[in-house]
XYZ file of C-alpha atoms in Angstrom:
382
model
C -2.121 2.157 28.905
C -1.458 -1.421 29.950
C 1.842 -1.785 28.110
C 3.484 1.513 29.071
C 4.078 0.640 32.781
C 5.669 -2.646 31.688
C 7.911 -0.872 29.173
C 8.841 1.737 31.809
C 9.872 -0.940 34.315
C 12.007 -2.812 31.777
C 13.550 0.300 30.163
C 17.247 1.186 30.122
C 18.058 3.525 33.049
C 19.655 6.109 30.740
C 16.868 6.123 28.152
C 14.951 9.415 28.158
C 12.764 9.550 25.037
C 9.000 8.837 24.998
C 8.965 8.137 28.727
C 6.798 9.706 31.392
C 8.496 12.436 33.478
C 11.627 12.387 31.258
C 12.747 14.866 28.618
C 15.606 15.984 26.364
C 17.109 18.083 29.162
C 17.616 14.921 31.238
C 19.586 13.295 28.408
C 21.735 16.404 27.936
C 22.383 16.649 31.671
C 23.488 13.004 31.704
C 25.943 13.822 28.889
C 27.264 16.659 31.027
C 27.681 14.364 34.032
C 29.557 11.787 31.949
C 31.925 14.280 30.301
C 32.417 17.300 32.595
C 35.141 16.133 35.007
C 38.880 16.169 34.436
C 39.075 12.371 34.435
C 35.795 11.817 32.552
C 35.348 10.026 29.253
C 36.880 11.628 26.172
C 35.728 9.557 23.171
C 32.156 9.470 21.881
C 30.498 6.998 19.533
C 27.574 8.751 17.825
C 25.022 6.501 16.176
C 22.179 6.996 13.749
C 19.578 4.318 12.952
C 18.284 4.324 9.390
C 14.486 4.787 9.296
C 14.075 3.409 12.816
C 10.274 3.524 13.059
C 9.827 2.199 9.509
C 12.144 -0.814 9.745
C 11.368 -2.518 13.069
C 10.943 -6.244 12.528
C 7.366 -7.425 13.161
C 8.395 -10.983 14.026
C 10.745 -9.700 16.720
C 7.964 -7.551 18.185
C 5.531 -10.488 18.218
C 8.059 -12.620 20.103
C 9.254 -10.020 22.612
C 6.459 -7.570 23.399
C 4.980 -8.725 26.748
C 1.318 -8.968 25.756
C -1.134 -11.777 26.394
C -3.378 -10.947 23.440
C -0.813 -10.964 20.617
C -3.534 -10.840 17.932
C -4.250 -7.221 18.981
C -0.613 -6.296 18.417
C -0.589 -8.097 15.043
C -3.706 -6.154 14.012
C -2.013 -2.853 14.818
C 1.164 -3.758 12.971
C -0.494 -5.215 9.851
C -3.324 -2.682 9.517
C -1.682 -0.808 6.619
C -2.329 2.803 5.663
C -4.014 4.933 3.005
C -1.964 7.408 0.985
C -3.559 9.494 -1.779
C -6.475 7.084 -1.901
C -4.309 3.980 -2.319
C -3.981 1.253 0.314
C -0.440 0.228 1.349
C 0.438 -2.876 3.343
C 2.799 -2.614 6.335
C 5.230 -5.521 6.434
C 7.656 -3.814 8.825
C 7.819 -0.835 11.161
C 5.353 0.585 13.665
C 2.110 2.482 12.871
C 3.019 5.999 11.787
C 1.438 8.489 14.171
C -0.072 5.695 16.257
C -0.273 6.258 19.988
C 1.387 2.856 20.587
C 4.386 3.572 18.303
C 6.630 5.304 20.897
C 6.132 2.491 23.412
C 6.860 -0.200 20.811
C 9.970 1.711 19.700
C 11.245 1.925 23.292
C 10.659 -1.798 23.831
C 12.611 -2.482 20.643
C 15.570 -0.270 21.550
C 15.773 -1.166 25.252
C 18.294 -3.784 26.317
C 21.470 -2.387 24.770
C 22.661 -1.077 28.123
C 22.516 -4.624 29.482
C 24.535 -5.875 26.497
C 27.196 -3.289 27.287
C 27.242 -4.157 30.996
C 30.853 -5.555 30.955
C 32.135 -2.082 29.945
C 29.554 -0.019 31.868
C 29.714 -1.702 35.280
C 32.098 -0.003 37.707
C 32.389 -3.240 39.722
C 34.884 -4.777 37.289
C 38.390 -3.687 36.305
C 37.355 -3.431 32.662
C 34.394 -1.207 33.538
C 36.430 1.038 35.835
C 39.032 1.583 33.123
C 36.690 2.011 30.161
C 34.111 4.234 31.968
C 31.581 3.532 29.230
C 28.290 5.457 29.399
C 25.248 4.865 27.201
C 22.694 7.667 26.722
C 19.633 7.407 24.474
C 16.717 9.630 23.566
C 14.252 7.827 21.266
C 16.458 6.607 18.379
C 19.290 9.113 19.025
C 22.083 7.720 21.185
C 25.724 8.206 22.169
C 28.259 5.964 23.893
C 31.210 7.527 25.717
C 34.528 5.882 26.593
C 37.610 6.905 28.594
C 41.175 7.139 27.266
C 42.302 5.026 30.268
C 41.084 1.993 28.300
C 44.648 1.490 27.088
C 45.014 -0.798 30.093
C 42.093 -3.004 28.949
C 43.360 -5.813 26.737
C 43.299 -6.452 23.823
C 42.544 -2.812 22.858
C 45.230 -0.163 23.223
C 43.031 2.963 23.251
C 39.449 4.117 23.614
C 38.852 4.642 19.894
C 39.977 1.102 19.183
C 37.678 -0.279 21.890
C 34.705 1.569 20.427
C 35.511 0.355 16.903
C 36.485 -3.270 17.582
C 34.384 -4.334 20.555
C 31.478 -1.989 21.297
C 30.365 -1.069 17.761
C 29.996 -4.746 16.660
C 27.868 -5.424 19.770
C 25.661 -2.423 18.985
C 25.347 -3.399 15.309
C 24.384 -6.978 16.167
C 21.870 -5.780 18.771
C 20.012 -3.606 16.269
C 20.289 -6.197 13.477
C 18.259 -8.641 15.590
C 15.438 -6.102 15.521
C 15.646 -5.433 11.779
C 17.496 -2.133 12.193
C 20.743 -0.958 10.593
C 23.140 1.855 11.454
C 23.949 4.581 8.958
C 27.671 4.231 8.051
C 27.944 7.940 7.227
C 26.401 9.182 10.482
C 27.890 6.596 12.859
C 31.179 8.237 13.814
C 33.688 8.309 16.665
C 34.564 11.790 17.933
C 36.920 13.205 20.554
C 35.332 15.496 23.125
C 37.732 18.319 22.166
C 36.110 18.365 18.705
C 32.601 18.269 20.146
C 29.437 16.612 18.880
C 25.803 17.549 18.323
C 23.121 15.748 20.310
C 19.421 16.692 20.416
C 20.049 20.104 18.860
C 22.846 21.024 21.273
C 26.611 20.976 20.937
C 28.633 19.245 23.657
C 32.334 20.066 23.674
C 35.279 20.411 26.031
C 37.453 23.521 25.898
C 40.576 22.502 27.773
C 39.235 21.025 31.012
C 35.904 22.851 30.863
C 32.926 21.075 29.287
C 30.384 23.455 27.756
C 27.030 22.631 26.221
C 25.498 25.247 23.940
C 22.923 25.359 21.114
C 24.229 23.726 17.946
C 24.891 25.812 14.854
C 22.289 23.810 12.942
C 19.640 24.548 15.576
C 20.452 28.277 15.553
C 20.372 28.343 11.748
C 17.025 26.522 11.654
C 15.253 28.848 14.088
C 16.628 31.981 12.414
C 15.523 30.719 8.998
C 12.047 30.101 10.382
C 11.912 33.591 11.903
C 13.200 35.254 8.709
C 10.720 33.324 6.585
C 7.876 34.405 8.888
C 8.920 38.068 8.716
C 9.397 38.063 4.929
C 6.102 36.255 4.408
C 4.173 38.867 6.403
C 5.336 42.125 4.863
C 1.871 43.635 4.813
C 0.642 42.524 8.241
C 0.570 44.764 11.270
C 3.355 44.836 13.832
C 1.017 43.377 16.454
C 0.084 40.389 14.281
C 3.733 39.833 13.405
C 4.567 39.679 17.125
C 1.800 37.101 17.635
C 3.475 34.941 14.972
C 7.057 35.372 16.214
C 6.684 35.098 19.996
C 5.694 31.373 20.073
C 8.686 30.504 17.852
C 11.152 32.428 20.020
C 9.648 31.260 23.315
C 9.621 27.571 22.365
C 13.218 27.590 21.124
C 14.534 29.589 24.082
C 12.769 27.426 26.672
C 14.333 24.315 25.129
C 17.868 25.754 25.374
C 17.576 27.648 28.668
C 19.214 24.893 30.738
C 22.662 25.160 29.081
C 25.313 27.807 28.363
C 23.202 29.709 25.870
C 23.194 33.314 27.091
C 25.632 34.473 24.401
C 23.622 32.652 21.731
C 20.412 34.278 22.986
C 21.999 37.714 22.557
C 23.014 36.797 18.984
C 19.479 35.608 18.252
C 18.049 38.909 19.520
C 20.513 40.853 17.365
C 19.580 38.870 14.235
C 15.843 39.326 14.902
C 16.311 43.075 15.415
C 18.020 43.406 12.024
C 15.179 41.531 10.315
C 12.518 43.653 12.046
C 14.364 46.871 11.208
C 14.404 45.926 7.514
C 10.718 44.984 7.757
C 9.853 48.392 9.213
C 11.992 50.309 6.686
C 10.258 48.528 3.810
C 6.820 49.496 5.126
C 7.821 53.158 5.500
C 10.454 53.750 2.837
C 9.615 57.463 2.746
C 10.253 57.989 6.488
C 13.575 58.608 8.231
C 15.063 56.225 10.769
C 14.098 58.377 13.757
C 10.418 58.253 12.811
C 10.599 54.453 12.323
C 12.362 53.986 15.659
C 9.707 56.000 17.507
C 6.843 54.125 15.853
C 8.040 50.520 16.289
C 10.701 50.492 19.010
C 10.109 51.444 22.629
C 11.908 51.466 25.969
C 11.516 48.940 28.794
C 13.946 49.401 31.662
C 17.428 49.907 30.234
C 16.581 48.430 26.839
C 15.898 51.012 24.117
C 15.297 49.023 20.932
C 12.353 46.847 21.962
C 9.994 46.106 19.060
C 6.287 46.535 19.775
C 2.922 46.686 18.067
C -0.229 48.478 19.168
C -3.748 47.087 19.166
C -6.690 49.402 18.831
C -8.986 49.385 21.824
C -12.669 50.198 21.969
C -13.808 53.776 21.606
C -12.432 55.824 24.458
C -9.902 53.175 25.507
C -6.159 53.488 25.178
C -4.188 51.428 22.714
C -2.369 48.454 24.210
C 1.163 47.508 23.282
C 2.399 44.001 22.575
C 6.152 43.468 22.844
C 8.418 41.046 21.025
C 9.928 38.259 23.112
C 13.610 38.837 23.858
C 15.612 35.621 24.126
C 18.270 37.169 26.379
C 15.636 38.023 28.992
C 15.131 34.306 29.715
C 17.104 33.233 32.815
C 19.564 30.346 32.502
C 18.587 27.645 35.009
C 20.367 24.315 35.446
C 18.004 21.419 34.882
C 17.569 18.902 37.718
C 18.159 15.497 36.154
C 15.791 12.706 37.030
C 17.125 9.703 38.941
C 18.126 6.800 36.702
C 15.916 4.318 38.579
C 12.908 6.616 39.062
C 9.656 4.998 37.930
C 6.485 7.143 37.906
C 4.342 3.979 38.072
C 6.040 2.770 41.269
C 4.330 4.054 44.454
C 7.714 4.046 46.197
C 8.721 7.075 44.072
C 5.533 9.085 44.679
C 7.214 11.383 47.224
C 10.265 11.824 44.986
C 8.189 12.944 41.999
C 6.101 15.290 44.171
C 9.267 16.997 45.446
C 10.796 17.057 41.963
C 7.713 18.758 40.554
C 8.050 21.547 43.120
C 11.788 21.941 42.429
C 11.277 22.188 38.663
C 8.528 24.744 39.148
C 10.721 26.887 41.389
C 13.666 26.643 39.012
C 16.084 25.697 41.752
C 19.624 24.726 40.795
C 22.741 23.601 42.612
C 25.391 25.692 40.859
C 25.744 28.575 38.376
C 26.241 27.983 34.661
C 29.408 29.396 33.132
C 29.417 31.096 29.757
C 32.062 30.694 27.027
C 34.581 33.009 28.688
C 34.228 31.370 32.108
C 32.047 34.081 33.624
C 28.743 33.293 35.296
C 26.015 33.448 32.659
C 23.338 34.150 35.254
C 23.845 34.944 38.946
C 22.647 32.489 41.554
C 19.313 33.255 43.069
C 17.287 31.612 45.768
C 13.882 30.119 45.134
């Protein structure tokens, strides 16, 4: 509680992980802002830190964490842990599952934006040409660079600048803290090829930048849903809905700020096929019309809406519980937090009060376009 306000004040402006009032949607929105325009950055350096929380150097933490009572910090770091009844010493890394671990990790990873200031600052010719942006969420980060860097000596293009100048700075920065980058997962990608960041795919199609759920994220949630359905072959439809709805709702709410309407429809289609097979297996001696009437109802214009009935008390009607449909979730553009906003600073109290109301109302400045350029969801007033 004492260290978090200090870490928040000293944090990188475009760091969004493990910080109060910040979330993944803010990091994704910052990626959109850095890449969406015609003259925006085109090259992306994606980085992956090997075992970040397990490899942080204790000596570096003891020297750099702003605490008066350093023996408390040393006690946390050197406490060790029990695994299968055996005690294990901790010579590096932060306490696994400890409430202080996210704050210590942020303190360790903060400062890279300042190291990259010569290429980030728009006040210098080098910065104006390179248009470098640094975005981090916890230990996941990306650095973007513009193709106009060909005018920045001694590099002739953006990819060369990222390889020869920026990557060595990043590597040295993390090495000081006992961290190393994964050579296989640290790659340089062009925006036309796209890249995955925080479970979402960011890519430019021509001059239009579109962010949508990544294939890996879609595959993971569908595998979880299929496993849940196959593992509950004998349960009732109502209980199955209780198990599925939290999975669908959580995944959809995470991706509802991007161009995901088409993906939501595909998710609904895949879930319907799984539920249809589940129902056919339970009633293999019934025809499809009987199965459709028993498990699928009508709400509005939608015919095939899976439901389950719960038995009420004697004399009461049965109540229906309906499966969550991903496509029914409205697409709402997330309002990104200001880079300099600090929830511990009284000067931002009014800003955070207004922001809380805006997020609750779901207000947005512009519509989100789907893959084909049409409006995914119409504008509406709050």
